[in-house]
Short mmCIF file of C-alpha atoms in Angstrom, two decimals:
data_model
loop_
_atom_site.label_atom_id
_atom_site.label_comp_id
_atom_site.label_asym_id
_atom_site.label_seq_id
_atom_site.Cartn_x
_atom_site.Cartn_y
_atom_site.Cartn_z
CA ASN A 1 111.39 104.72 47.77
CA ALA A 2 108.79 104.16 45.35
CA GLY A 3 107.88 107.67 45.26
CA VAL A 4 104.20 107.94 43.62
CA THR A 5 102.38 105.21 42.10
CA GLN A 6 98.90 104.87 40.23
CA THR A 7 97.23 101.70 39.69
CA PRO A 8 95.85 100.51 37.27
CA LYS A 9 97.76 101.53 34.47
CA PHE A 10 95.34 101.11 32.25
CA GLN A 11 91.25 100.59 32.37
CA VAL A 12 87.99 100.29 30.22
CA LEU A 13 84.31 100.65 31.13
CA LYS A 14 81.24 101.03 30.12
CA THR A 15 78.89 104.02 30.29
CA GLY A 16 77.73 103.68 33.86
CA GLN A 17 80.19 101.68 35.12
CA SER A 18 82.10 102.86 38.46
CA MET A 19 85.56 102.91 39.74
CA THR A 20 88.31 104.01 41.51
CA LEU A 21 91.71 104.89 40.61
CA GLN A 22 94.33 104.39 43.25
CA CYS A 23 97.44 106.29 44.35
CA ALA A 24 99.49 105.80 47.32
CA GLN A 25 103.01 108.60 48.08
CA ASP A 26 105.80 106.85 50.38
CA MET A 27 107.37 110.34 50.78
CA ASN A 28 105.77 111.75 53.99
CA HIS A 29 103.67 114.60 51.86
CA ASN A 30 100.75 116.51 53.03
CA SER A 31 99.34 117.56 49.99
CA MET A 32 97.88 115.01 47.30
CA TYR A 33 96.80 116.09 43.74
CA TRP A 34 94.18 114.89 40.88
CA TYR A 35 94.55 115.51 37.19
CA ARG A 36 93.49 114.76 34.20
CA GLN A 37 95.28 115.42 30.63
CA ASP A 38 93.59 115.57 27.44
CA PRO A 39 95.41 116.74 24.54
CA GLY A 40 95.70 120.60 23.84
CA MET A 41 94.85 120.35 27.39
CA GLY A 42 97.78 120.56 29.67
CA LEU A 43 96.56 119.25 33.01
CA ARG A 44 93.22 120.46 35.19
CA LEU A 45 92.96 120.03 38.56
CA ILE A 46 90.07 117.68 39.75
CA TYR A 47 90.48 117.52 43.36
CA TYR A 48 92.91 118.15 45.64
CA SER A 49 93.80 117.52 49.43
CA ALA A 50 96.47 119.87 51.47
CA SER A 51 96.76 117.75 53.90
CA GLU A 52 95.29 114.63 55.70
CA GLY A 53 90.90 114.63 56.45
CA THR A 54 90.51 117.54 53.84
CA THR A 55 89.75 117.70 50.40
CA ASP A 56 89.34 120.36 47.41
CA LYS A 57 87.35 121.01 44.49
CA GLY A 58 89.65 121.56 41.72
CA GLU A 59 88.70 123.38 38.57
CA VAL A 60 86.45 119.95 36.97
CA PRO A 61 85.37 118.20 39.51
CA ASN A 62 82.14 117.33 38.01
CA GLY A 63 82.03 113.47 37.79
CA TYR A 64 83.64 112.83 40.50
CA ASN A 65 84.64 112.41 44.12
CA VAL A 66 87.92 111.73 45.87
CA SER A 67 89.14 110.39 49.66
CA ARG A 68 91.63 110.78 51.02
CA LEU A 69 92.34 108.12 53.10
CA ASN A 70 95.68 108.47 55.28
CA LYS A 71 98.57 110.83 54.65
CA ARG A 72 100.10 108.27 52.06
CA GLU A 73 96.66 107.14 49.99
CA PHE A 74 94.51 109.58 47.86
CA SER A 75 91.43 108.04 45.69
CA LEU A 76 90.00 108.92 42.56
CA ARG A 77 85.75 107.44 42.34
CA LEU A 78 83.59 107.91 39.01
CA GLU A 79 80.61 106.63 40.46
CA SER A 80 78.72 106.59 37.14
CA ALA A 81 81.28 106.88 34.40
CA ALA A 82 80.75 109.20 30.73
CA PRO A 83 82.46 109.00 27.39
CA SER A 84 83.61 112.79 28.32
CA GLN A 85 84.97 110.73 31.42
CA THR A 86 87.92 109.18 28.73
CA SER A 87 91.52 110.87 30.05
CA VAL A 88 95.17 110.13 31.44
CA TYR A 89 94.07 110.65 35.11
CA PHE A 90 97.53 111.72 36.77
CA CYS A 91 97.84 111.86 40.59
CA ALA A 92 100.97 114.28 42.36
CA SER A 93 101.49 115.87 45.62
CA ARG A 94 102.99 118.11 46.78
CA GLY A 95 105.70 118.46 50.59
CA THR A 96 105.54 121.78 52.44
CA ALA A 97 109.35 122.62 53.02
CA PHE A 98 109.97 126.53 50.43
CA SER A 99 112.29 124.09 48.50
CA SER A 100 109.54 121.78 48.16
CA TYR A 101 107.24 123.99 45.86
CA GLU A 102 106.89 121.32 42.51
CA GLN A 103 104.50 118.25 42.63
CA TYR A 104 106.57 115.07 41.87
CA PHE A 105 103.54 113.08 39.63
CA GLY A 106 102.92 109.46 39.20
CA PRO A 107 103.11 107.23 36.11
CA GLY A 108 99.25 107.99 35.20
CA THR A 109 96.20 105.57 33.80
CA ARG A 110 94.80 105.56 30.71
CA LEU A 111 91.50 105.12 31.73
CA THR A 112 88.77 105.49 28.30
CA VAL A 113 84.94 104.66 28.74
CA THR A 114 82.70 103.04 26.05
CA ALA B 1 93.24 134.33 38.19
CA GLN B 2 96.30 132.71 37.45
CA SER B 3 97.18 131.70 33.78
CA VAL B 4 99.76 130.62 31.70
CA THR B 5 100.53 130.52 27.35
CA GLN B 6 102.12 128.09 25.51
CA LEU B 7 102.88 129.76 22.42
CA ASP B 8 103.75 127.08 20.10
CA SER B 9 101.05 123.71 20.65
CA GLN B 10 104.47 122.03 18.35
CA VAL B 11 107.96 122.79 17.29
CA PRO B 12 109.84 120.83 14.81
CA VAL B 13 113.62 120.92 14.60
CA PHE B 14 116.66 119.53 13.86
CA GLU B 15 118.87 117.42 16.01
CA GLU B 16 122.03 119.77 16.94
CA ALA B 17 119.70 123.03 16.49
CA PRO B 18 118.95 125.40 19.05
CA VAL B 19 115.31 125.41 19.76
CA GLU B 20 112.82 127.56 22.32
CA LEU B 21 110.17 127.07 23.53
CA ARG B 22 107.86 130.30 25.46
CA CYS B 23 105.77 129.82 27.15
CA ASN B 24 103.88 133.71 29.23
CA TYR B 25 101.80 133.76 32.64
CA SER B 26 99.29 136.34 33.86
CA SER B 27 99.79 136.99 37.66
CA SER B 28 98.83 139.79 39.72
CA VAL B 29 101.17 139.15 42.37
CA SER B 30 104.93 136.79 43.15
CA VAL B 31 104.73 133.71 40.97
CA TYR B 32 107.11 130.51 41.54
CA LEU B 33 108.07 128.74 37.95
CA PHE B 34 108.15 125.45 36.12
CA TRP B 35 108.91 123.52 33.36
CA TYR B 36 107.61 120.27 33.73
CA VAL B 37 108.98 117.47 30.61
CA GLN B 38 107.04 114.36 29.52
CA TYR B 39 108.15 111.18 27.99
CA PRO B 40 105.65 109.79 25.74
CA ASN B 41 103.40 106.89 28.07
CA GLN B 42 104.48 108.43 31.00
CA GLY B 43 104.64 110.34 33.55
CA LEU B 44 105.63 114.18 33.93
CA GLN B 45 108.77 114.72 35.50
CA LEU B 46 110.40 118.29 36.70
CA LEU B 47 112.80 119.87 34.50
CA LEU B 48 113.87 122.82 36.31
CA LYS B 49 112.04 125.49 38.59
CA TYR B 50 112.19 128.83 39.26
CA LEU B 51 110.99 130.06 42.94
CA SER B 52 113.77 133.34 44.36
CA GLY B 53 117.11 134.83 42.97
CA SER B 54 118.58 134.39 40.31
CA THR B 55 116.17 135.08 37.46
CA LEU B 56 118.44 132.13 35.02
CA VAL B 57 118.05 128.42 36.23
CA GLU B 58 118.64 125.79 34.48
CA SER B 59 118.10 122.02 34.09
CA ILE B 60 121.09 118.96 34.49
CA ASN B 61 120.21 118.20 30.58
CA GLY B 62 121.16 121.26 28.97
CA PHE B 63 117.89 123.76 29.42
CA GLU B 64 117.73 126.35 30.47
CA ALA B 65 115.10 129.33 31.93
CA GLU B 66 114.86 133.03 32.21
CA PHE B 67 112.31 134.56 34.41
CA ASN B 68 111.30 138.15 32.82
CA LYS B 69 108.68 139.76 35.38
CA SER B 70 108.17 142.50 32.92
CA GLN B 71 107.34 140.76 29.86
CA THR B 72 106.07 138.31 32.46
CA SER B 73 107.72 135.20 30.28
CA PHE B 74 109.12 132.36 31.38
CA HIS B 75 111.03 131.13 28.01
CA LEU B 76 112.46 127.51 28.31
CA ARG B 77 115.84 127.65 25.83
CA LYS B 78 118.63 124.80 25.12
CA PRO B 79 121.73 125.36 22.45
CA SER B 80 121.63 121.81 20.94
CA VAL B 81 119.20 119.45 20.76
CA HIS B 82 118.97 115.56 20.45
CA ILE B 83 116.96 113.47 19.44
CA SER B 84 116.25 113.04 23.05
CA ASP B 85 114.29 115.62 23.61
CA THR B 86 111.47 114.85 21.85
CA ALA B 87 108.99 114.76 24.53
CA GLU B 88 105.85 117.38 25.79
CA TYR B 89 107.01 120.28 27.90
CA PHE B 90 104.89 122.03 29.75
CA CYS B 91 105.32 125.57 32.00
CA ALA B 92 103.48 125.67 34.90
CA VAL B 93 102.59 128.66 37.64
CA THR B 94 101.80 129.05 41.59
CA MET B 95 101.81 131.52 44.06
CA LYS B 96 103.14 130.79 47.56
CA GLY B 97 101.64 127.72 48.91
CA GLY B 98 98.99 127.31 45.62
CA LYS B 99 97.73 125.20 43.28
CA LEU B 100 99.47 124.75 39.98
CA ILE B 101 98.26 126.23 36.76
CA PHE B 102 99.68 124.13 33.99
CA GLY B 103 99.97 125.51 30.01
CA GLN B 104 98.95 123.26 27.08
CA GLY B 105 102.07 121.96 26.30
CA THR B 106 104.19 122.10 23.99
CA GLU B 107 105.22 118.56 21.82
CA LEU B 108 108.97 119.70 20.53
CA SER B 109 109.95 116.49 17.81
CA VAL B 110 113.96 116.01 17.11
CA LYS B 111 114.69 114.97 13.72
CA PRO B 112 117.94 113.59 12.05
#
């Protein structure tokens, strides 16, 4: 049981390049989330998916797109990377039972845009 | 709208001393509260949570937090810290079925 996995772990992009961050969970969770973490700002929600086939914007969606490929996988795409998108990106998932309001996090992707 | 404020960005403390990391939230409805811990270069792990029932909740490694509805606080405490507790700690809040709102984080640095 791997939990939430993310690829790649590290990535360096030039301004204007595109890339997709991959996330998968094996806990049969319905909801999945993408956050970015910047110093002194905590984690900010980029996009989320409450269930397979649905996606919604979070607090900071500009410059990003997402795809909920199936129940397990939720990818984040940067179409034209900018230096302001240098950050650590975390994927998370959550079950729907009352006891499962907590989210489970992946190990993160460190992205640098030069 | 909900928000979370962690009152200290950095807390330095000596080993075996007590520590309190402060968290206040604002919400007009009932909330669920969480503390997450992030060790260096790792993802976030759930430390403890308050969903309902007893207002004092405990983790397996000696941390505890008390939900205070009148003061809208959920402060995290440990009576005696270890070097291994050095990490960043995040307070978070959510309504039933909603998204998590995180505080800015508190860096706990335990010195020998």
